[in-house]
PDB file of C-alpha atoms in Angstrom:
ATOM      1  CA  MET O   1      28.941 -12.474  39.062  1.00  0.00           C
ATOM      2  CA  GLN O   2      25.317 -12.957  37.907  1.00  0.00           C
ATOM      3  CA  ARG O   3      24.074 -12.751  34.485  1.00  0.00           C
ATOM      4  CA  THR O   4      21.695 -10.440  34.230  1.00  0.00           C
ATOM      5  CA  GLY O   5      20.122 -11.388  31.293  1.00  0.00           C
ATOM      6  CA  LYS O   6      20.144  -9.771  27.766  1.00  0.00           C
ATOM      7  CA  ARG O   7      16.726  -7.495  27.813  1.00  0.00           C
ATOM      8  CA  HIS O   8      19.016  -5.393  29.723  1.00  0.00           C
ATOM      9  CA  SER O   9      20.528  -4.320  26.667  1.00  0.00           C
ATOM     10  CA  MET O  10      18.180  -3.516  24.959  1.00  0.00           C
ATOM     11  CA  VAL O  11      17.151  -0.156  24.036  1.00  0.00           C
ATOM     12  CA  MET O  12      13.931   1.533  21.878  1.00  0.00           C
ATOM     13  CA  ALA O  13      12.274   4.614  20.843  1.00  0.00           C
ATOM     14  CA  TRP O  14       8.645   5.739  19.435  1.00  0.00           C
ATOM     15  CA  ARG O  15       7.823   7.836  17.256  1.00  0.00           C
ATOM     16  CA  PHE O  16       4.154   8.945  15.511  1.00  0.00           C
ATOM     17  CA  GLY O  17       3.726  10.213  12.559  1.00  0.00           C
ATOM     18  CA  ALA O  18       1.141  11.600  10.580  1.00  0.00           C
ATOM     19  CA  VAL O  19       1.500   8.562   7.323  1.00  0.00           C
ATOM     20  CA  GLY O  20      -0.203   5.385   6.854  1.00  0.00           C
ATOM     21  CA  VAL O  21       1.125   2.031   7.855  1.00  0.00           C
ATOM     22  CA  ASP O  22       0.829   0.943   4.131  1.00  0.00           C
ATOM     23  CA  ALA O  23       3.410   3.665   3.444  1.00  0.00           C
ATOM     24  CA  VAL O  24       5.703   2.886   5.958  1.00  0.00           C
ATOM     25  CA  MET O  25       6.022  -1.136   4.973  1.00  0.00           C
ATOM     26  CA  ASP O  26       6.322   0.061   1.649  1.00  0.00           C
ATOM     27  CA  VAL O  27       9.475   2.407   2.686  1.00  0.00           C
ATOM     28  CA  ILE O  28      10.984  -0.912   4.115  1.00  0.00           C
ATOM     29  CA  ARG O  29       9.534  -3.269   1.478  1.00  0.00           C
ATOM     30  CA  ASP O  30      11.218  -1.127  -1.352  1.00  0.00           C
ATOM     31  CA  PRO O  31      15.280  -2.341  -1.129  1.00  0.00           C
ATOM     32  CA  ARG O  32      17.147   0.987  -2.676  1.00  0.00           C
ATOM     33  CA  LYS O  33      15.365   2.650   0.226  1.00  0.00           C
ATOM     34  CA  PHE O  34      17.303   0.791   2.954  1.00  0.00           C
ATOM     35  CA  ALA O  35      20.466   2.975   3.623  1.00  0.00           C
ATOM     36  CA  ASP O  36      18.052   5.725   3.522  1.00  0.00           C
ATOM     37  CA  TRP O  37      16.455   4.664   6.719  1.00  0.00           C
ATOM     38  CA  MET O  38      18.629   2.005   8.411  1.00  0.00           C
ATOM     39  CA  VAL O  39      20.730   4.329  10.080  1.00  0.00           C
ATOM     40  CA  THR O  40      24.853   3.262  10.368  1.00  0.00           C
ATOM     41  CA  VAL O  41      25.327   0.870   6.758  1.00  0.00           C
ATOM     42  CA  PRO O  42      27.376   1.710   4.089  1.00  0.00           C
ATOM     43  CA  PRO O  43      25.814   4.649   1.263  1.00  0.00           C
ATOM     44  CA  GLN O  44      26.406   1.192  -1.484  1.00  0.00           C
ATOM     45  CA  VAL O  45      24.310  -1.437  -0.176  1.00  0.00           C
ATOM     46  CA  ARG O  46      22.444  -3.952  -2.368  1.00  0.00           C
ATOM     47  CA  ALA O  47      19.613  -5.863  -0.913  1.00  0.00           C
ATOM     48  CA  SER O  48      18.916  -9.825  -2.585  1.00  0.00           C
ATOM     49  CA  PRO O  49      16.078 -10.018  -4.702  1.00  0.00           C
ATOM     50  CA  ASN O  50      13.657 -11.305  -2.242  1.00  0.00           C
ATOM     51  CA  TRP O  51      14.046  -8.165   0.049  1.00  0.00           C
ATOM     52  CA  PRO O  52      12.012  -8.319   2.348  1.00  0.00           C
ATOM     53  CA  GLN O  53      11.646 -11.972   2.570  1.00  0.00           C
ATOM     54  CA  LYS O  54      13.109 -14.254   5.830  1.00  0.00           C
ATOM     55  CA  GLY O  55      16.826 -15.290   4.555  1.00  0.00           C
ATOM     56  CA  SER O  56      17.247 -12.417   2.416  1.00  0.00           C
ATOM     57  CA  ALA O  57      20.665 -10.387   2.719  1.00  0.00           C
ATOM     58  CA  VAL O  58      21.664  -6.707   1.831  1.00  0.00           C
ATOM     59  CA  GLN O  59      25.158  -6.460   1.338  1.00  0.00           C
ATOM     60  CA  ARG O  60      27.595  -3.784   0.659  1.00  0.00           C
ATOM     61  CA  TYR O  61      27.833  -3.500  -2.851  1.00  0.00           C
ATOM     62  CA  GLU O  62      30.717  -0.915  -4.465  1.00  0.00           C
ATOM     63  CA  GLY O  63      29.932  -1.146  -8.658  1.00  0.00           C
ATOM     64  CA  GLU O  64      31.087  -4.396  -9.212  1.00  0.00           C
ATOM     65  CA  GLU O  65      30.865  -8.102  -8.368  1.00  0.00           C
ATOM     66  CA  PRO O  66      33.273 -10.028  -5.803  1.00  0.00           C
ATOM     67  CA  ARG O  67      35.589 -12.601  -7.536  1.00  0.00           C
ATOM     68  CA  MET O  68      37.101 -15.406  -6.349  1.00  0.00           C
ATOM     69  CA  ARG O  69      37.253 -16.368  -2.901  1.00  0.00           C
ATOM     70  CA  HIS O  70      35.680 -12.897  -1.891  1.00  0.00           C
ATOM     71  CA  ALA O  71      32.309 -13.855  -3.636  1.00  0.00           C
ATOM     72  CA  GLN O  72      31.019 -15.216  -0.801  1.00  0.00           C
ATOM     73  CA  ASN O  73      32.676 -13.198   1.735  1.00  0.00           C
ATOM     74  CA  ARG O  74      29.918 -12.847   4.567  1.00  0.00           C
ATOM     75  CA  HIS O  75      32.212 -10.299   5.828  1.00  0.00           C
ATOM     76  CA  LEU O  76      29.942  -8.465   2.968  1.00  0.00           C
ATOM     77  CA  THR O  77      26.795  -9.148   4.238  1.00  0.00           C
ATOM     78  CA  VAL O  78      25.479  -5.971   6.331  1.00  0.00           C
ATOM     79  CA  ALA O  79      21.539  -6.978   7.020  1.00  0.00           C
ATOM     80  CA  LEU O  80      20.289 -10.673   7.274  1.00  0.00           C
ATOM     81  CA  VAL O  81      16.304 -10.565   7.340  1.00  0.00           C
ATOM     82  CA  GLU O  82      14.810 -12.485  10.020  1.00  0.00           C
ATOM     83  CA  ARG O  83      11.261 -11.837  10.059  1.00  0.00           C
ATOM     84  CA  TRP O  84       8.960 -10.419   7.974  1.00  0.00           C
ATOM     85  CA  ARG O  85       5.756  -9.634   8.289  1.00  0.00           C
ATOM     86  CA  PRO O  86       4.436  -7.136   5.723  1.00  0.00           C
ATOM     87  CA  GLU O  87       1.589  -5.914   7.325  1.00  0.00           C
ATOM     88  CA  ASP O  88       3.434  -5.092  10.060  1.00  0.00           C
ATOM     89  CA  GLU O  89       6.859  -5.902  11.489  1.00  0.00           C
ATOM     90  CA  LEU O  90      10.803  -6.912  10.564  1.00  0.00           C
ATOM     91  CA  ILE O  91      13.060  -8.155  12.487  1.00  0.00           C
ATOM     92  CA  LEU O  92      16.769  -8.218  11.102  1.00  0.00           C
ATOM     93  CA  ARG O  93      20.156  -9.266  12.206  1.00  0.00           C
ATOM     94  CA  LEU O  94      22.533  -5.678  11.243  1.00  0.00           C
ATOM     95  CA  ARG O  95      25.989  -6.053  11.479  1.00  0.00           C
ATOM     96  CA  SER O  96      27.242  -3.685  14.251  1.00  0.00           C
ATOM     97  CA  GLY O  97      30.608  -1.329  13.361  1.00  0.00           C
ATOM     98  CA  LEU O  98      32.304  -2.940  16.173  1.00  0.00           C
ATOM     99  CA  GLY O  99      31.816  -6.161  14.760  1.00  0.00           C
ATOM    100  CA  GLY O 100      29.686  -8.288  16.288  1.00  0.00           C
ATOM    101  CA  TRP O 101      25.410  -8.597  15.200  1.00  0.00           C
ATOM    102  CA  VAL O 102      22.848  -6.512  16.574  1.00  0.00           C
ATOM    103  CA  ARG O 103      19.074  -7.330  16.102  1.00  0.00           C
ATOM    104  CA  VAL O 104      16.754  -4.457  14.724  1.00  0.00           C
ATOM    105  CA  THR O 105      13.023  -4.716  15.497  1.00  0.00           C
ATOM    106  CA  VAL O 106      11.166  -2.256  12.978  1.00  0.00           C
ATOM    107  CA  LYS O 107       7.034  -2.444  14.011  1.00  0.00           C
ATOM    108  CA  VAL O 108       4.532  -0.077  12.590  1.00  0.00           C
ATOM    109  CA  GLN O 109       1.053   0.296  14.290  1.00  0.00           C
ATOM    110  CA  PRO O 110      -1.866   1.993  13.474  1.00  0.00           C
ATOM    111  CA  ARG O 111      -2.971   5.056  15.594  1.00  0.00           C
ATOM    112  CA  PRO O 112      -6.065   7.402  13.979  1.00  0.00           C
ATOM    113  CA  GLY O 113      -4.150  10.016  11.854  1.00  0.00           C
ATOM    114  CA  GLY O 114      -1.366   8.423  11.646  1.00  0.00           C
ATOM    115  CA  ALA O 115       1.624   5.303  12.463  1.00  0.00           C
ATOM    116  CA  LEU O 116       3.351   4.371  15.287  1.00  0.00           C
ATOM    117  CA  ILE O 117       6.585   2.840  14.495  1.00  0.00           C
ATOM    118  CA  GLU O 118       8.530   1.115  17.454  1.00  0.00           C
ATOM    119  CA  VAL O 119      12.260   0.281  17.006  1.00  0.00           C
ATOM    120  CA  HIS O 120      13.962  -2.014  18.997  1.00  0.00           C
ATOM    121  CA  SER O 121      17.448  -2.550  19.255  1.00  0.00           C
ATOM    122  CA  GLU O 122      19.837  -5.831  21.005  1.00  0.00           C
ATOM    123  CA  PRO O 123      23.102  -6.476  21.350  1.00  0.00           C
ATOM    124  CA  LEU O 124      23.538 -10.405  19.963  1.00  0.00           C
ATOM    125  CA  THR O 125      27.186 -10.582  20.469  1.00  0.00           C
ATOM    126  CA  ALA O 126      29.880  -9.492  23.006  1.00  0.00           C
ATOM    127  CA  THR O 127      31.382  -7.234  20.739  1.00  0.00           C
ATOM    128  CA  ALA O 128      28.064  -5.274  19.939  1.00  0.00           C
ATOM    129  CA  ARG O 129      26.613  -4.850  23.794  1.00  0.00           C
ATOM    130  CA  LEU O 130      29.855  -2.338  23.827  1.00  0.00           C
ATOM    131  CA  ARG O 131      27.703   0.020  21.993  1.00  0.00           C
ATOM    132  CA  TYR O 132      25.008  -0.831  24.811  1.00  0.00           C
ATOM    133  CA  THR O 133      26.949   0.507  27.646  1.00  0.00           C
ATOM    134  CA  GLY O 134      27.918   3.671  29.746  1.00  0.00           C
ATOM    135  CA  ALA O 135      27.522   6.355  27.210  1.00  0.00           C
ATOM    136  CA  SER O 136      27.046   4.710  24.287  1.00  0.00           C
ATOM    137  CA  ARG O 137      23.914   3.519  25.235  1.00  0.00           C
ATOM    138  CA  GLY O 138      22.616   7.069  24.321  1.00  0.00           C
ATOM    139  CA  ARG O 139      23.560   6.611  21.285  1.00  0.00           C
ATOM    140  CA  ALA O 140      22.253   3.276  20.705  1.00  0.00           C
ATOM    141  CA  GLU O 141      18.377   5.227  21.225  1.00  0.00           C
ATOM    142  CA  GLU O 142      19.705   8.065  18.788  1.00  0.00           C
ATOM    143  CA  ARG O 143      20.109   5.394  16.705  1.00  0.00           C
ATOM    144  CA  CYS O 144      16.549   3.799  17.095  1.00  0.00           C
ATOM    145  CA  VAL O 145      14.964   6.756  17.089  1.00  0.00           C
ATOM    146  CA  GLN O 146      16.732   8.340  13.698  1.00  0.00           C
ATOM    147  CA  VAL O 147      15.290   4.867  12.200  1.00  0.00           C
ATOM    148  CA  ALA O 148      12.180   5.353  13.323  1.00  0.00           C
ATOM    149  CA  GLU O 149      12.077   9.286  12.388  1.00  0.00           C
ATOM    150  CA  ARG O 150      13.648   8.581   8.906  1.00  0.00           C
ATOM    151  CA  LEU O 151      10.587   5.769   7.867  1.00  0.00           C
ATOM    152  CA  ILE O 152       8.313   8.621   8.896  1.00  0.00           C
ATOM    153  CA  GLU O 153      10.179  10.913   6.164  1.00  0.00           C
ATOM    154  CA  LEU O 154      10.394   8.935   3.395  1.00  0.00           C
ATOM    155  CA  ALA O 155       6.886   7.473   4.176  1.00  0.00           C
ATOM    156  CA  ALA O 156       5.361  11.185   4.174  1.00  0.00           C
ATOM    157  CA  ALA O 157       7.045  11.693   0.725  1.00  0.00           C
ATOM    158  CA  ALA O 158       6.230   8.864  -1.443  1.00  0.00           C
ATOM    159  CA  GLU O 159       2.040   9.479   0.494  1.00  0.00           C
ATOM    160  CA  PRO O 160       0.411  11.886  -2.342  1.00  0.00           C
ATOM    161  CA  ASP O 161      -0.739  14.714  -0.887  1.00  0.00           C
ATOM    162  CA  GLU O 162      -4.882  14.665  -0.104  1.00  0.00           C
ATOM    163  CA  ASP O 163      -6.456  18.363  -1.579  1.00  0.00           C
TER     164      ASP O 163
END
């Protein structure tokens, strides 16, 4: 059996919003809004203090600090930042619902009248690839669409009205 390469499993979506690039990047930069725009993550998460710098993480948080052997439990990690360019890009590794990892890339580009938000999602592990095949592929594409649309909604809500 010949391997076809990783690119065939990647999905992507684009959405245009009548919002500025800075407004979108401000939403991404705000750790309290992560669960609002990143679909499929638990609502109770907490980002590390240096969010969204490279190496920063988002972990599950249920109101109290994990103790003893659970204090360093990597299964609490929901996302890990691989690259951050404050002007236009965030690349992170996101835990898949099936236990694997997915790379999610969010790029924001200026366009006349607003910004184009591009979201790529690519499975990194075999278990995550299960969510990118057959009928599941459409749901993976829909998750990319939802991320872009939520970023636009949150950025529009945060921008002051121009009268």
